[in-house]
mmCIF file with all atom_site columns, C-alpha atoms in Angstrom:
data_model
loop_
_atom_site.group_PDB
_atom_site.id
_atom_site.type_symbol
_atom_site.label_atom_id
_atom_site.label_alt_id
_atom_site.label_comp_id
_atom_site.label_asym_id
_atom_site.label_entity_id
_atom_site.label_seq_id
_atom_site.pdbx_PDB_ins_code
_atom_site.Cartn_x
_atom_site.Cartn_y
_atom_site.Cartn_z
_atom_site.occupancy
_atom_site.B_iso_or_equiv
_atom_site.pdbx_formal_charge
_atom_site.auth_seq_id
_atom_site.auth_comp_id
_atom_site.auth_asym_id
_atom_site.auth_atom_id
_atom_site.pdbx_PDB_model_num
ATOM 1   C CA . UNK A 1 1   ? 17.130 -38.818 -39.135 1.00 52.00 ? 1   UNK A CA 1
ATOM 2   C CA . UNK A 1 2   ? 18.454 -36.032 -41.178 1.00 52.00 ? 2   UNK A CA 1
ATOM 3   C CA . UNK A 1 3   ? 20.131 -33.408 -38.989 1.00 54.00 ? 3   UNK A CA 1
ATOM 4   C CA . UNK A 1 4   ? 17.378 -30.828 -39.753 1.00 62.00 ? 4   UNK A CA 1
ATOM 5   C CA . UNK A 1 5   ? 16.540 -28.059 -37.309 1.00 67.00 ? 5   UNK A CA 1
ATOM 6   C CA . UNK A 1 6   ? 12.812 -28.455 -37.894 1.00 63.00 ? 6   UNK A CA 1
ATOM 7   C CA . UNK A 1 7   ? 13.040 -32.025 -36.436 1.00 78.00 ? 7   UNK A CA 1
ATOM 8   C CA . UNK A 1 8   ? 14.428 -30.942 -33.094 1.00 85.00 ? 8   UNK A CA 1
ATOM 9   C CA . UNK A 1 9   ? 10.956 -30.435 -31.743 1.00 87.00 ? 9   UNK A CA 1
ATOM 10  C CA . UNK A 1 10  ? 10.108 -34.045 -32.556 1.00 88.00 ? 10  UNK A CA 1
ATOM 11  C CA . UNK A 1 11  ? 13.273 -35.258 -30.828 1.00 90.00 ? 11  UNK A CA 1
ATOM 12  C CA . UNK A 1 12  ? 12.393 -33.236 -27.673 1.00 92.00 ? 12  UNK A CA 1
ATOM 13  C CA . UNK A 1 13  ? 8.821  -34.560 -27.626 1.00 93.00 ? 13  UNK A CA 1
ATOM 14  C CA . UNK A 1 14  ? 9.881  -38.114 -27.968 1.00 91.00 ? 14  UNK A CA 1
ATOM 15  C CA . UNK A 1 15  ? 12.665 -37.673 -25.300 1.00 95.00 ? 15  UNK A CA 1
ATOM 16  C CA . UNK A 1 16  ? 10.008 -36.116 -23.049 1.00 95.00 ? 16  UNK A CA 1
ATOM 17  C CA . UNK A 1 17  ? 7.718  -39.071 -23.403 1.00 94.00 ? 17  UNK A CA 1
ATOM 18  C CA . UNK A 1 18  ? 10.489 -41.592 -22.712 1.00 95.00 ? 18  UNK A CA 1
ATOM 19  C CA . UNK A 1 19  ? 11.878 -39.714 -19.721 1.00 95.00 ? 19  UNK A CA 1
ATOM 20  C CA . UNK A 1 20  ? 8.396  -39.311 -18.197 1.00 91.00 ? 20  UNK A CA 1
ATOM 21  C CA . UNK A 1 21  ? 7.816  -43.081 -18.648 1.00 91.00 ? 21  UNK A CA 1
ATOM 22  C CA . UNK A 1 22  ? 11.145 -43.674 -16.810 1.00 92.00 ? 22  UNK A CA 1
ATOM 23  C CA . UNK A 1 23  ? 9.850  -41.392 -13.977 1.00 92.00 ? 23  UNK A CA 1
ATOM 24  C CA . UNK A 1 24  ? 12.121 -38.453 -14.676 1.00 93.00 ? 24  UNK A CA 1
ATOM 25  C CA . UNK A 1 25  ? 10.205 -35.301 -13.727 1.00 91.00 ? 25  UNK A CA 1
ATOM 26  C CA . UNK A 1 26  ? 10.483 -31.751 -12.514 1.00 93.00 ? 26  UNK A CA 1
ATOM 27  C CA . UNK A 1 27  ? 13.845 -29.984 -12.721 1.00 94.00 ? 27  UNK A CA 1
ATOM 28  C CA . UNK A 1 28  ? 15.560 -33.164 -13.808 1.00 95.00 ? 28  UNK A CA 1
ATOM 29  C CA . UNK A 1 29  ? 13.192 -33.453 -16.822 1.00 95.00 ? 29  UNK A CA 1
ATOM 30  C CA . UNK A 1 30  ? 13.700 -29.766 -17.690 1.00 95.00 ? 30  UNK A CA 1
ATOM 31  C CA . UNK A 1 31  ? 17.500 -30.116 -17.614 1.00 96.00 ? 31  UNK A CA 1
ATOM 32  C CA . UNK A 1 32  ? 17.437 -33.296 -19.716 1.00 96.00 ? 32  UNK A CA 1
ATOM 33  C CA . UNK A 1 33  ? 15.234 -31.801 -22.326 1.00 96.00 ? 33  UNK A CA 1
ATOM 34  C CA . UNK A 1 34  ? 17.280 -28.662 -22.486 1.00 95.00 ? 34  UNK A CA 1
ATOM 35  C CA . UNK A 1 35  ? 20.467 -30.803 -22.977 1.00 96.00 ? 35  UNK A CA 1
ATOM 36  C CA . UNK A 1 36  ? 18.665 -32.919 -25.768 1.00 95.00 ? 36  UNK A CA 1
ATOM 37  C CA . UNK A 1 37  ? 17.552 -29.764 -27.475 1.00 92.00 ? 37  UNK A CA 1
ATOM 38  C CA . UNK A 1 38  ? 20.943 -28.025 -27.296 1.00 91.00 ? 38  UNK A CA 1
ATOM 39  C CA . UNK A 1 39  ? 22.953 -30.996 -28.533 1.00 91.00 ? 39  UNK A CA 1
ATOM 40  C CA . UNK A 1 40  ? 20.468 -31.878 -31.258 1.00 89.00 ? 40  UNK A CA 1
ATOM 41  C CA . UNK A 1 41  ? 20.252 -28.235 -32.297 1.00 86.00 ? 41  UNK A CA 1
ATOM 42  C CA . UNK A 1 42  ? 24.086 -28.023 -32.515 1.00 83.00 ? 42  UNK A CA 1
ATOM 43  C CA . UNK A 1 43  ? 24.118 -31.088 -34.592 1.00 82.00 ? 43  UNK A CA 1
ATOM 44  C CA . UNK A 1 44  ? 21.432 -29.794 -36.954 1.00 78.00 ? 44  UNK A CA 1
ATOM 45  C CA . UNK A 1 45  ? 23.222 -26.405 -37.322 1.00 76.00 ? 45  UNK A CA 1
ATOM 46  C CA . UNK A 1 46  ? 26.887 -27.461 -37.435 1.00 71.00 ? 46  UNK A CA 1
ATOM 47  C CA . UNK A 1 47  ? 26.920 -31.170 -37.843 1.00 69.00 ? 47  UNK A CA 1
ATOM 48  C CA . UNK A 1 48  ? 26.723 -33.755 -40.466 1.00 64.00 ? 48  UNK A CA 1
ATOM 49  C CA . UNK A 1 49  ? 23.946 -35.227 -42.697 1.00 68.00 ? 49  UNK A CA 1
ATOM 50  C CA . UNK A 1 50  ? 22.418 -37.648 -40.200 1.00 81.00 ? 50  UNK A CA 1
ATOM 51  C CA . UNK A 1 51  ? 21.686 -37.379 -36.498 1.00 83.00 ? 51  UNK A CA 1
ATOM 52  C CA . UNK A 1 52  ? 21.094 -40.073 -33.807 1.00 87.00 ? 52  UNK A CA 1
ATOM 53  C CA . UNK A 1 53  ? 19.861 -39.377 -30.338 1.00 91.00 ? 53  UNK A CA 1
ATOM 54  C CA . UNK A 1 54  ? 20.058 -42.087 -27.693 1.00 94.00 ? 54  UNK A CA 1
ATOM 55  C CA . UNK A 1 55  ? 18.973 -42.067 -24.071 1.00 96.00 ? 55  UNK A CA 1
ATOM 56  C CA . UNK A 1 56  ? 19.963 -44.599 -21.439 1.00 95.00 ? 56  UNK A CA 1
ATOM 57  C CA . UNK A 1 57  ? 19.173 -44.753 -17.720 1.00 94.00 ? 57  UNK A CA 1
ATOM 58  C CA . UNK A 1 58  ? 21.352 -46.877 -15.491 1.00 91.00 ? 58  UNK A CA 1
ATOM 59  C CA . UNK A 1 59  ? 20.250 -46.558 -11.865 1.00 90.00 ? 59  UNK A CA 1
ATOM 60  C CA . UNK A 1 60  ? 20.187 -42.800 -11.333 1.00 92.00 ? 60  UNK A CA 1
ATOM 61  C CA . UNK A 1 61  ? 22.621 -41.955 -14.178 1.00 95.00 ? 61  UNK A CA 1
ATOM 62  C CA . UNK A 1 62  ? 21.061 -40.755 -17.383 1.00 96.00 ? 62  UNK A CA 1
ATOM 63  C CA . UNK A 1 63  ? 23.187 -40.628 -20.529 1.00 97.00 ? 63  UNK A CA 1
ATOM 64  C CA . UNK A 1 64  ? 22.237 -38.518 -23.465 1.00 96.00 ? 64  UNK A CA 1
ATOM 65  C CA . UNK A 1 65  ? 24.146 -39.409 -26.684 1.00 94.00 ? 65  UNK A CA 1
ATOM 66  C CA . UNK A 1 66  ? 23.877 -37.245 -29.817 1.00 91.00 ? 66  UNK A CA 1
ATOM 67  C CA . UNK A 1 67  ? 25.781 -38.558 -32.862 1.00 88.00 ? 67  UNK A CA 1
ATOM 68  C CA . UNK A 1 68  ? 26.423 -36.910 -36.214 1.00 82.00 ? 68  UNK A CA 1
ATOM 69  C CA . UNK A 1 69  ? 27.038 -39.299 -39.151 1.00 79.00 ? 69  UNK A CA 1
ATOM 70  C CA . UNK A 1 70  ? 28.118 -38.655 -42.750 1.00 66.00 ? 70  UNK A CA 1
ATOM 71  C CA . UNK A 1 71  ? 29.785 -35.726 -44.561 1.00 60.00 ? 71  UNK A CA 1
ATOM 72  C CA . UNK A 1 72  ? 30.290 -32.595 -42.407 1.00 56.00 ? 72  UNK A CA 1
ATOM 73  C CA . UNK A 1 73  ? 28.139 -29.640 -43.248 1.00 50.00 ? 73  UNK A CA 1
ATOM 74  C CA . UNK A 1 74  ? 30.400 -27.262 -41.328 1.00 49.00 ? 74  UNK A CA 1
ATOM 75  C CA . UNK A 1 75  ? 33.406 -27.944 -39.174 1.00 47.00 ? 75  UNK A CA 1
ATOM 76  C CA . UNK A 1 76  ? 32.712 -28.408 -35.468 1.00 47.00 ? 76  UNK A CA 1
ATOM 77  C CA . UNK A 1 77  ? 34.155 -25.595 -33.376 1.00 50.00 ? 77  UNK A CA 1
ATOM 78  C CA . UNK A 1 78  ? 33.677 -24.497 -29.817 1.00 49.00 ? 78  UNK A CA 1
ATOM 79  C CA . UNK A 1 79  ? 31.233 -21.629 -29.929 1.00 51.00 ? 79  UNK A CA 1
ATOM 80  C CA . UNK A 1 80  ? 31.844 -18.248 -28.609 1.00 53.00 ? 80  UNK A CA 1
ATOM 81  C CA . UNK A 1 81  ? 28.874 -16.211 -27.647 1.00 52.00 ? 81  UNK A CA 1
ATOM 82  C CA . UNK A 1 82  ? 27.763 -13.817 -30.345 1.00 51.00 ? 82  UNK A CA 1
ATOM 83  C CA . UNK A 1 83  ? 27.242 -10.086 -29.613 1.00 51.00 ? 83  UNK A CA 1
ATOM 84  C CA . UNK A 1 84  ? 23.471 -10.577 -30.066 1.00 52.00 ? 84  UNK A CA 1
ATOM 85  C CA . UNK A 1 85  ? 23.620 -13.366 -27.527 1.00 53.00 ? 85  UNK A CA 1
ATOM 86  C CA . UNK A 1 86  ? 21.716 -15.868 -29.701 1.00 54.00 ? 86  UNK A CA 1
ATOM 87  C CA . UNK A 1 87  ? 24.580 -18.305 -30.433 1.00 55.00 ? 87  UNK A CA 1
ATOM 88  C CA . UNK A 1 88  ? 27.643 -19.876 -28.808 1.00 59.00 ? 88  UNK A CA 1
ATOM 89  C CA . UNK A 1 89  ? 26.283 -20.860 -25.451 1.00 71.00 ? 89  UNK A CA 1
ATOM 90  C CA . UNK A 1 90  ? 24.852 -24.339 -26.160 1.00 77.00 ? 90  UNK A CA 1
ATOM 91  C CA . UNK A 1 91  ? 27.805 -26.432 -24.962 1.00 81.00 ? 91  UNK A CA 1
ATOM 92  C CA . UNK A 1 92  ? 28.294 -24.206 -21.957 1.00 87.00 ? 92  UNK A CA 1
ATOM 93  C CA . UNK A 1 93  ? 24.693 -24.779 -20.969 1.00 87.00 ? 93  UNK A CA 1
ATOM 94  C CA . UNK A 1 94  ? 25.055 -28.530 -21.436 1.00 90.00 ? 94  UNK A CA 1
ATOM 95  C CA . UNK A 1 95  ? 28.236 -28.532 -19.361 1.00 90.00 ? 95  UNK A CA 1
ATOM 96  C CA . UNK A 1 96  ? 26.559 -26.563 -16.616 1.00 91.00 ? 96  UNK A CA 1
ATOM 97  C CA . UNK A 1 97  ? 23.513 -28.889 -16.431 1.00 91.00 ? 97  UNK A CA 1
ATOM 98  C CA . UNK A 1 98  ? 25.353 -32.191 -16.716 1.00 94.00 ? 98  UNK A CA 1
ATOM 99  C CA . UNK A 1 99  ? 27.761 -33.924 -14.395 1.00 94.00 ? 99  UNK A CA 1
ATOM 100 C CA . UNK A 1 100 ? 29.939 -34.872 -17.302 1.00 95.00 ? 100 UNK A CA 1
ATOM 101 C CA . UNK A 1 101 ? 30.047 -33.901 -20.999 1.00 94.00 ? 101 UNK A CA 1
ATOM 102 C CA . UNK A 1 102 ? 32.528 -35.269 -23.572 1.00 93.00 ? 102 UNK A CA 1
ATOM 103 C CA . UNK A 1 103 ? 32.738 -35.213 -27.342 1.00 89.00 ? 103 UNK A CA 1
ATOM 104 C CA . UNK A 1 104 ? 34.530 -37.830 -29.400 1.00 88.00 ? 104 UNK A CA 1
ATOM 105 C CA . UNK A 1 105 ? 35.538 -37.474 -33.003 1.00 83.00 ? 105 UNK A CA 1
ATOM 106 C CA . UNK A 1 106 ? 36.065 -40.266 -35.522 1.00 79.00 ? 106 UNK A CA 1
ATOM 107 C CA . UNK A 1 107 ? 36.569 -39.809 -39.282 1.00 78.00 ? 107 UNK A CA 1
ATOM 108 C CA . UNK A 1 108 ? 32.887 -39.728 -40.206 1.00 79.00 ? 108 UNK A CA 1
ATOM 109 C CA . UNK A 1 109 ? 31.292 -39.508 -36.764 1.00 83.00 ? 109 UNK A CA 1
ATOM 110 C CA . UNK A 1 110 ? 31.012 -36.977 -33.944 1.00 84.00 ? 110 UNK A CA 1
ATOM 111 C CA . UNK A 1 111 ? 29.464 -38.058 -30.641 1.00 89.00 ? 111 UNK A CA 1
ATOM 112 C CA . UNK A 1 112 ? 28.640 -35.987 -27.722 1.00 91.00 ? 112 UNK A CA 1
ATOM 113 C CA . UNK A 1 113 ? 27.597 -37.623 -24.432 1.00 95.00 ? 113 UNK A CA 1
ATOM 114 C CA . UNK A 1 114 ? 26.141 -35.727 -21.479 1.00 96.00 ? 114 UNK A CA 1
ATOM 115 C CA . UNK A 1 115 ? 25.628 -37.588 -18.284 1.00 96.00 ? 115 UNK A CA 1
ATOM 116 C CA . UNK A 1 116 ? 23.724 -36.502 -15.234 1.00 95.00 ? 116 UNK A CA 1
ATOM 117 C CA . UNK A 1 117 ? 22.199 -37.953 -12.121 1.00 95.00 ? 117 UNK A CA 1
ATOM 118 C CA . UNK A 1 118 ? 18.422 -37.873 -11.971 1.00 94.00 ? 118 UNK A CA 1
ATOM 119 C CA . UNK A 1 119 ? 15.950 -38.842 -9.294  1.00 88.00 ? 119 UNK A CA 1
ATOM 120 C CA . UNK A 1 120 ? 13.207 -40.898 -10.914 1.00 69.00 ? 120 UNK A CA 1
ATOM 121 C CA . UNK A 1 121 ? 9.725  -40.308 -9.400  1.00 69.00 ? 121 UNK A CA 1
ATOM 122 C CA . UNK A 1 122 ? 8.787  -43.962 -9.865  1.00 53.00 ? 122 UNK A CA 1
ATOM 123 C CA . UNK A 1 123 ? 10.730 -47.183 -9.443  1.00 51.00 ? 123 UNK A CA 1
ATOM 124 C CA . UNK A 1 124 ? 12.638 -48.158 -12.575 1.00 48.00 ? 124 UNK A CA 1
ATOM 125 C CA . UNK A 1 125 ? 11.552 -51.658 -13.520 1.00 51.00 ? 125 UNK A CA 1
ATOM 126 C CA . UNK A 1 126 ? 13.774 -52.158 -16.575 1.00 52.00 ? 126 UNK A CA 1
ATOM 127 C CA . UNK A 1 127 ? 16.725 -54.529 -16.381 1.00 49.00 ? 127 UNK A CA 1
ATOM 128 C CA . UNK A 1 128 ? 19.974 -52.842 -15.373 1.00 49.00 ? 128 UNK A CA 1
ATOM 129 C CA . UNK A 1 129 ? 21.964 -51.427 -18.276 1.00 49.00 ? 129 UNK A CA 1
ATOM 130 C CA . UNK A 1 130 ? 19.046 -51.125 -20.662 1.00 51.00 ? 130 UNK A CA 1
ATOM 131 C CA . UNK A 1 131 ? 18.829 -48.121 -22.921 1.00 56.00 ? 131 UNK A CA 1
ATOM 132 C CA . UNK A 1 132 ? 16.544 -46.772 -25.563 1.00 56.00 ? 132 UNK A CA 1
ATOM 133 C CA . UNK A 1 133 ? 17.658 -45.167 -28.834 1.00 58.00 ? 133 UNK A CA 1
ATOM 134 C CA . UNK A 1 134 ? 15.276 -42.552 -30.136 1.00 54.00 ? 134 UNK A CA 1
ATOM 135 C CA . UNK A 1 135 ? 13.945 -43.637 -33.564 1.00 50.00 ? 135 UNK A CA 1
ATOM 136 C CA . UNK A 1 136 ? 13.124 -40.595 -35.719 1.00 47.00 ? 136 UNK A CA 1
#
């Protein structure tokens, strides 16, 4: 999908449906959706032309991967909070909510992965190691 801010709502809705199907509910669901929204929003605002969001659940560990592809729109920089308080806190929020957050850079790709432990409300019946990319 094009890294367009107006598509972030679609990404969050799809992620919400997938996570609910996997039995992720309550505070865990809220945290996951906030992470998805922050990372996708950062990508749309500062990232490259295309955006991929992928979710995978292995046992109780949920991985949220957001990848920028293509020519950079703006350089990636660690944000500092603005005086108005509207910008610069996204990655700090992601780091506070996740157990681990890392960003990798390659020549035409940036990938940020946030990982956190969740407590599924229902038993996960998928084979171990399966994941689901979000097609948008």
